[in-house]
Amino acid sequence: MNFGTFLKAARRGVAALGLAALAATGLSHGASAQSIDDILSKKKLTVGMLVDVAPFGLLDTQGKPEGYDADVARLMGKYLGVEVELVPVTGPNRIPYLLTNKVDVLIAVFGITPERAKQVMFSIPYSTIEIQLIGPKKLEIKSLDQTVGKKIAVARASTQDTALTAAVPKGATIMRFDDDATAAQAFISGQVDLLGANNLIGTQLAEANPDMGIEKKITLRSQYNGITVRRGSTDFLQWINTFLYFVKNNGELDAINQKWFKVPLPTLPTF
């Protein structure tokens, strides 16, 4: 997928959420824990996923979600024996969608952090990405101290936002956008000097804009992603962890990784 297609797919996904996305930003006190029996009894698993982080999540030519996360969700549905409904979410509204019962789980490139774990429960990791500071070759950035006086675009409430906020020195300006696609567009159009993004977006940008000489400047962190459920859903979470353990060992998760990333599934930690 080229970056132009990535942008169009991402914008379609965000637009598809419409006013419902805004409504979900007010957290509800009605968030309820779920058991595996709840999912089995309703015979459907509703999964929130990003559609602007290819190849984890994107929209196909018919506007339907696909990608690594979509395939993992469908594999979960296969083992549960239930229908799977894929619901596009954005970085900022992932948790609100989960806590207001709009989705049962998130399979949404959601990095596991202690701060997020105050609101939700994470499975063992099912995927990983690298969080990077990206810039043009002509701009020499070898340390974060050199970002003073520079503008850095980032998707609001993302892991890269958290990493940059904690790391960049005073004097660097972080400019937050609604999603990765608009942050990347701000970088490409010259509104900002640098971009905080994952390695997949960095590769897509470099391929789509060879004249810019886009390259990784600094690796901020490795991000391990977990499938996410509402707090208290220990029964359901235990099933998910068992599922991930099983499909990692029987090769099915590796097959999905090979399909979308063309490399073997990396070693993923457990907890």
Short mmCIF file of C-alpha atoms in Angstrom, two decimals:
data_model
loop_
_atom_site.label_atom_id
_atom_site.label_comp_id
_atom_site.label_asym_id
_atom_site.label_seq_id
_atom_site.Cartn_x
_atom_site.Cartn_y
_atom_site.Cartn_z
CA MET A 1 0.00 0.00 0.00
CA ASN A 2 1.42 3.42 -0.95
CA PHE A 3 1.07 6.40 1.38
CA GLY A 4 -1.61 8.07 -0.74
CA THR A 5 -3.77 4.99 -0.42
CA PHE A 6 -2.93 4.83 3.29
CA LEU A 7 -4.14 8.39 3.79
CA LYS A 8 -7.37 7.81 1.89
CA ALA A 9 -8.08 4.61 3.81
CA ALA A 10 -7.34 6.28 7.13
CA ARG A 11 -9.59 9.23 6.36
CA ARG A 12 -12.42 6.96 5.25
CA GLY A 13 -12.10 5.08 8.52
CA VAL A 14 -12.15 8.21 10.64
CA ALA A 15 -15.04 9.70 8.66
CA ALA A 16 -17.00 6.49 9.04
CA LEU A 17 -17.07 7.01 12.79
CA GLY A 18 -18.85 10.36 12.42
CA LEU A 19 -20.63 11.79 15.39
CA ALA A 20 -20.61 8.43 17.14
CA ALA A 21 -16.92 8.92 17.85
CA LEU A 22 -17.63 12.20 19.56
CA ALA A 23 -20.40 10.71 21.62
CA ALA A 24 -18.09 7.97 22.86
CA THR A 25 -15.57 10.37 24.33
CA GLY A 26 -17.70 10.83 27.43
CA LEU A 27 -16.90 7.81 29.57
CA SER A 28 -19.81 5.92 31.04
CA HIS A 29 -20.07 4.58 34.55
CA GLY A 30 -21.97 1.66 32.98
CA ALA A 31 -18.83 -0.16 31.81
CA SER A 32 -19.36 -3.78 32.76
CA ALA A 33 -17.00 -6.72 33.01
CA GLN A 34 -17.60 -9.61 30.64
CA SER A 35 -17.23 -13.34 30.94
CA ILE A 36 -16.59 -15.87 28.22
CA ASP A 37 -20.20 -17.01 28.67
CA ASP A 38 -21.44 -13.51 27.79
CA ILE A 39 -19.71 -13.72 24.40
CA LEU A 40 -20.86 -17.27 23.74
CA SER A 41 -24.47 -16.51 24.66
CA LYS A 42 -24.78 -13.54 22.30
CA LYS A 43 -22.92 -15.48 19.59
CA LYS A 44 -21.00 -12.42 18.42
CA LEU A 45 -17.67 -10.77 19.21
CA THR A 46 -17.54 -7.02 18.54
CA VAL A 47 -13.95 -5.90 18.00
CA GLY A 48 -12.66 -2.32 17.91
CA MET A 49 -9.68 -1.85 15.56
CA LEU A 50 -7.73 1.00 14.01
CA VAL A 51 -8.00 1.40 10.25
CA ASP A 52 -5.21 3.94 9.77
CA VAL A 53 -2.15 1.88 10.72
CA ALA A 54 -1.47 -0.42 7.78
CA PRO A 55 -0.89 -3.30 7.66
CA PHE A 56 -2.30 -3.74 11.19
CA GLY A 57 -5.55 -2.11 10.15
CA LEU A 58 -6.85 -0.48 6.99
CA LEU A 59 -9.96 -0.31 4.83
CA ASP A 60 -10.24 -2.32 1.63
CA THR A 61 -11.65 -0.93 -1.62
CA GLN A 62 -15.17 -1.63 -0.37
CA GLY A 63 -14.60 0.24 2.88
CA LYS A 64 -14.36 -2.88 5.04
CA PRO A 65 -11.69 -3.30 7.73
CA GLU A 66 -8.83 -5.65 6.98
CA GLY A 67 -5.24 -6.23 8.05
CA TYR A 68 -3.29 -8.10 10.71
CA ASP A 69 -5.64 -7.11 13.53
CA ALA A 70 -8.72 -8.04 11.48
CA ASP A 71 -7.28 -11.50 10.84
CA VAL A 72 -6.47 -11.98 14.53
CA ALA A 73 -10.05 -10.98 15.38
CA ARG A 74 -11.46 -13.45 12.87
CA LEU A 75 -9.22 -16.18 14.25
CA MET A 76 -10.60 -15.43 17.74
CA GLY A 77 -14.10 -15.72 16.34
CA LYS A 78 -13.24 -19.07 14.77
CA TYR A 79 -12.07 -20.50 18.10
CA LEU A 80 -15.02 -19.01 19.97
CA GLY A 81 -17.45 -20.24 17.35
CA VAL A 82 -19.11 -16.82 17.06
CA GLU A 83 -19.67 -14.11 14.45
CA VAL A 84 -17.12 -11.27 14.39
CA GLU A 85 -18.09 -7.63 13.89
CA LEU A 86 -15.20 -5.22 13.21
CA VAL A 87 -15.74 -1.63 14.37
CA PRO A 88 -13.32 1.15 13.30
CA VAL A 89 -11.96 3.21 16.20
CA THR A 90 -9.37 5.96 16.52
CA GLY A 91 -6.46 6.28 18.93
CA PRO A 92 -8.23 8.76 21.24
CA ASN A 93 -11.57 6.93 21.36
CA ARG A 94 -10.36 3.33 21.74
CA ILE A 95 -10.83 3.22 25.50
CA PRO A 96 -14.15 5.16 25.46
CA TYR A 97 -15.57 2.70 22.91
CA LEU A 98 -14.57 -0.19 25.15
CA LEU A 99 -15.79 1.36 28.41
CA THR A 100 -19.15 2.41 26.94
CA ASN A 101 -19.78 -1.15 25.74
CA LYS A 102 -19.65 -0.26 22.05
CA VAL A 103 -17.11 -3.04 21.56
CA ASP A 104 -16.27 -6.20 23.50
CA VAL A 105 -12.51 -6.06 22.94
CA LEU A 106 -9.87 -3.90 21.32
CA ILE A 107 -7.44 -5.42 18.84
CA ALA A 108 -6.12 -2.04 17.88
CA VAL A 109 -2.31 -1.72 17.97
CA PHE A 110 -2.76 -0.86 21.65
CA GLY A 111 0.55 -0.64 23.48
CA ILE A 112 0.64 -2.17 26.96
CA THR A 113 1.42 0.47 29.60
CA PRO A 114 0.85 0.76 33.38
CA GLU A 115 -1.08 4.00 32.87
CA ARG A 116 -3.57 2.41 30.46
CA ALA A 117 -3.87 -0.63 32.73
CA LYS A 118 -5.54 1.64 35.30
CA GLN A 119 -8.56 1.71 32.98
CA VAL A 120 -8.45 -1.59 31.06
CA MET A 121 -6.96 -5.08 31.18
CA PHE A 122 -4.38 -6.30 28.65
CA SER A 123 -3.69 -9.77 27.33
CA ILE A 124 -0.18 -11.05 26.79
CA PRO A 125 1.33 -9.42 23.68
CA TYR A 126 0.12 -10.56 20.27
CA SER A 127 2.17 -8.10 18.16
CA THR A 128 4.92 -5.51 18.36
CA ILE A 129 6.06 -2.34 16.63
CA GLU A 130 8.91 0.13 17.09
CA ILE A 131 8.19 3.74 18.05
CA GLN A 132 10.50 6.15 16.26
CA LEU A 133 11.31 9.79 15.73
CA ILE A 134 11.36 10.28 11.95
CA GLY A 135 12.76 13.12 9.88
CA PRO A 136 14.35 14.12 6.56
CA LYS A 137 17.97 13.17 5.94
CA LYS A 138 19.01 16.83 5.62
CA LEU A 139 18.00 17.46 9.25
CA GLU A 140 20.68 16.18 11.60
CA ILE A 141 19.08 14.72 14.72
CA LYS A 142 21.21 12.24 16.66
CA SER A 143 19.92 12.95 20.15
CA LEU A 144 16.74 14.32 21.65
CA ASP A 145 18.61 17.44 22.75
CA GLN A 146 18.76 18.42 19.08
CA THR A 147 14.97 18.64 18.90
CA VAL A 148 15.01 21.97 20.75
CA GLY A 149 13.40 24.56 18.49
CA LYS A 150 11.82 21.87 16.31
CA LYS A 151 8.16 21.05 15.76
CA ILE A 152 7.21 17.38 16.11
CA ALA A 153 3.91 15.97 14.84
CA VAL A 154 2.30 13.07 16.65
CA ALA A 155 -1.07 11.32 16.88
CA ARG A 156 -2.86 12.47 20.01
CA ALA A 157 -3.00 9.96 22.91
CA SER A 158 -0.82 7.46 21.06
CA THR A 159 2.13 5.57 22.52
CA GLN A 160 4.46 7.81 20.53
CA ASP A 161 2.75 10.84 22.09
CA THR A 162 3.46 9.39 25.54
CA ALA A 163 7.05 8.53 24.65
CA LEU A 164 7.81 11.94 23.18
CA THR A 165 6.09 13.86 25.97
CA ALA A 166 8.28 12.07 28.50
CA ALA A 167 11.52 12.37 26.53
CA VAL A 168 11.81 15.59 24.54
CA PRO A 169 13.49 18.53 26.24
CA LYS A 170 11.94 21.90 26.98
CA GLY A 171 12.08 23.97 23.82
CA ALA A 172 10.81 21.26 21.49
CA THR A 173 7.20 21.67 20.39
CA ILE A 174 4.92 18.64 20.17
CA MET A 175 1.99 19.23 17.82
CA ARG A 176 -0.82 16.72 18.36
CA PHE A 177 -3.17 15.61 15.58
CA ASP A 178 -6.26 13.42 15.61
CA ASP A 179 -4.61 10.38 14.02
CA ASP A 180 -1.42 9.07 12.40
CA ALA A 181 -2.57 10.00 8.90
CA THR A 182 -3.07 13.72 9.65
CA ALA A 183 0.15 13.85 11.69
CA ALA A 184 2.04 12.29 8.78
CA GLN A 185 0.44 14.71 6.32
CA ALA A 186 1.55 17.66 8.47
CA PHE A 187 5.10 16.30 8.33
CA ILE A 188 5.06 15.70 4.56
CA SER A 189 3.61 19.15 3.86
CA GLY A 190 6.32 20.86 5.91
CA GLN A 191 4.13 22.11 8.75
CA VAL A 192 6.46 20.36 11.20
CA ASP A 193 10.10 19.27 11.22
CA LEU A 194 9.80 15.76 12.64
CA LEU A 195 7.26 13.01 13.14
CA GLY A 196 6.69 10.59 16.00
CA ALA A 197 5.36 7.37 14.48
CA ASN A 198 5.83 3.63 14.26
CA ASN A 199 8.30 1.94 11.95
CA LEU A 200 5.57 0.88 9.50
CA ILE A 201 4.45 4.43 8.83
CA GLY A 202 8.08 5.52 8.57
CA THR A 203 8.72 2.92 5.86
CA GLN A 204 5.58 3.91 3.93
CA LEU A 205 6.51 7.60 4.04
CA ALA A 206 10.07 6.94 2.90
CA GLU A 207 8.87 4.86 -0.05
CA ALA A 208 6.21 7.37 -1.07
CA ASN A 209 8.45 10.44 -0.76
CA PRO A 210 11.95 9.45 -1.93
CA ASP A 211 13.02 13.05 -2.53
CA MET A 212 12.68 13.85 1.19
CA GLY A 213 15.16 11.19 2.25
CA ILE A 214 12.99 10.23 5.19
CA GLU A 215 14.80 8.17 7.80
CA LYS A 216 14.65 7.02 11.40
CA LYS A 217 16.42 9.48 13.65
CA ILE A 218 15.90 7.91 17.09
CA THR A 219 14.24 4.75 18.36
CA LEU A 220 12.05 5.80 21.27
CA ARG A 221 10.89 2.36 22.40
CA SER A 222 9.60 -1.05 21.39
CA GLN A 223 5.84 -1.26 21.79
CA TYR A 224 4.19 -4.57 22.65
CA ASN A 225 0.48 -4.63 21.88
CA GLY A 226 -2.19 -6.47 23.82
CA ILE A 227 -5.80 -7.44 23.20
CA THR A 228 -7.79 -5.27 25.57
CA VAL A 229 -10.90 -5.89 27.70
CA ARG A 230 -12.80 -4.06 30.39
CA ARG A 231 -11.51 -4.27 33.96
CA GLY A 232 -12.82 -7.22 35.91
CA SER A 233 -13.19 -9.43 32.81
CA THR A 234 -10.76 -11.99 34.22
CA ASP A 235 -12.62 -15.01 32.88
CA PHE A 236 -12.68 -13.60 29.35
CA LEU A 237 -9.07 -12.43 29.60
CA GLN A 238 -7.95 -15.90 30.68
CA TRP A 239 -9.57 -17.34 27.55
CA ILE A 240 -7.84 -14.74 25.35
CA ASN A 241 -4.43 -15.50 26.89
CA THR A 242 -5.03 -19.21 26.37
CA PHE A 243 -6.05 -18.55 22.76
CA LEU A 244 -2.91 -16.48 22.10
CA TYR A 245 -0.67 -19.10 23.71
CA PHE A 246 -2.26 -21.77 21.53
CA VAL A 247 -2.11 -19.94 18.17
CA LYS A 248 1.47 -18.77 18.81
CA ASN A 249 2.51 -22.37 19.34
CA ASN A 250 0.54 -23.98 16.50
CA GLY A 251 1.79 -21.49 13.90
CA GLU A 252 -1.49 -19.71 13.09
CA LEU A 253 -0.38 -16.34 14.49
CA ASP A 254 2.94 -16.68 12.66
CA ALA A 255 1.01 -17.30 9.41
CA ILE A 256 -0.89 -14.05 9.88
CA ASN A 257 2.36 -12.20 10.59
CA GLN A 258 3.96 -13.71 7.46
CA LYS A 259 0.93 -12.68 5.39
CA TRP A 260 1.00 -9.02 6.38
CA PHE A 261 4.63 -8.33 7.33
CA LYS A 262 6.47 -10.93 5.21
CA VAL A 263 8.61 -11.96 8.20
CA PRO A 264 8.26 -14.57 10.98
CA LEU A 265 6.41 -13.65 14.15
CA PRO A 266 8.97 -12.08 16.51
CA THR A 267 9.52 -13.38 20.01
CA LEU A 268 6.89 -11.81 22.25
CA PRO A 269 7.21 -11.52 26.04
CA THR A 270 4.60 -12.81 28.46
CA PHE A 271 3.48 -11.73 31.90
#
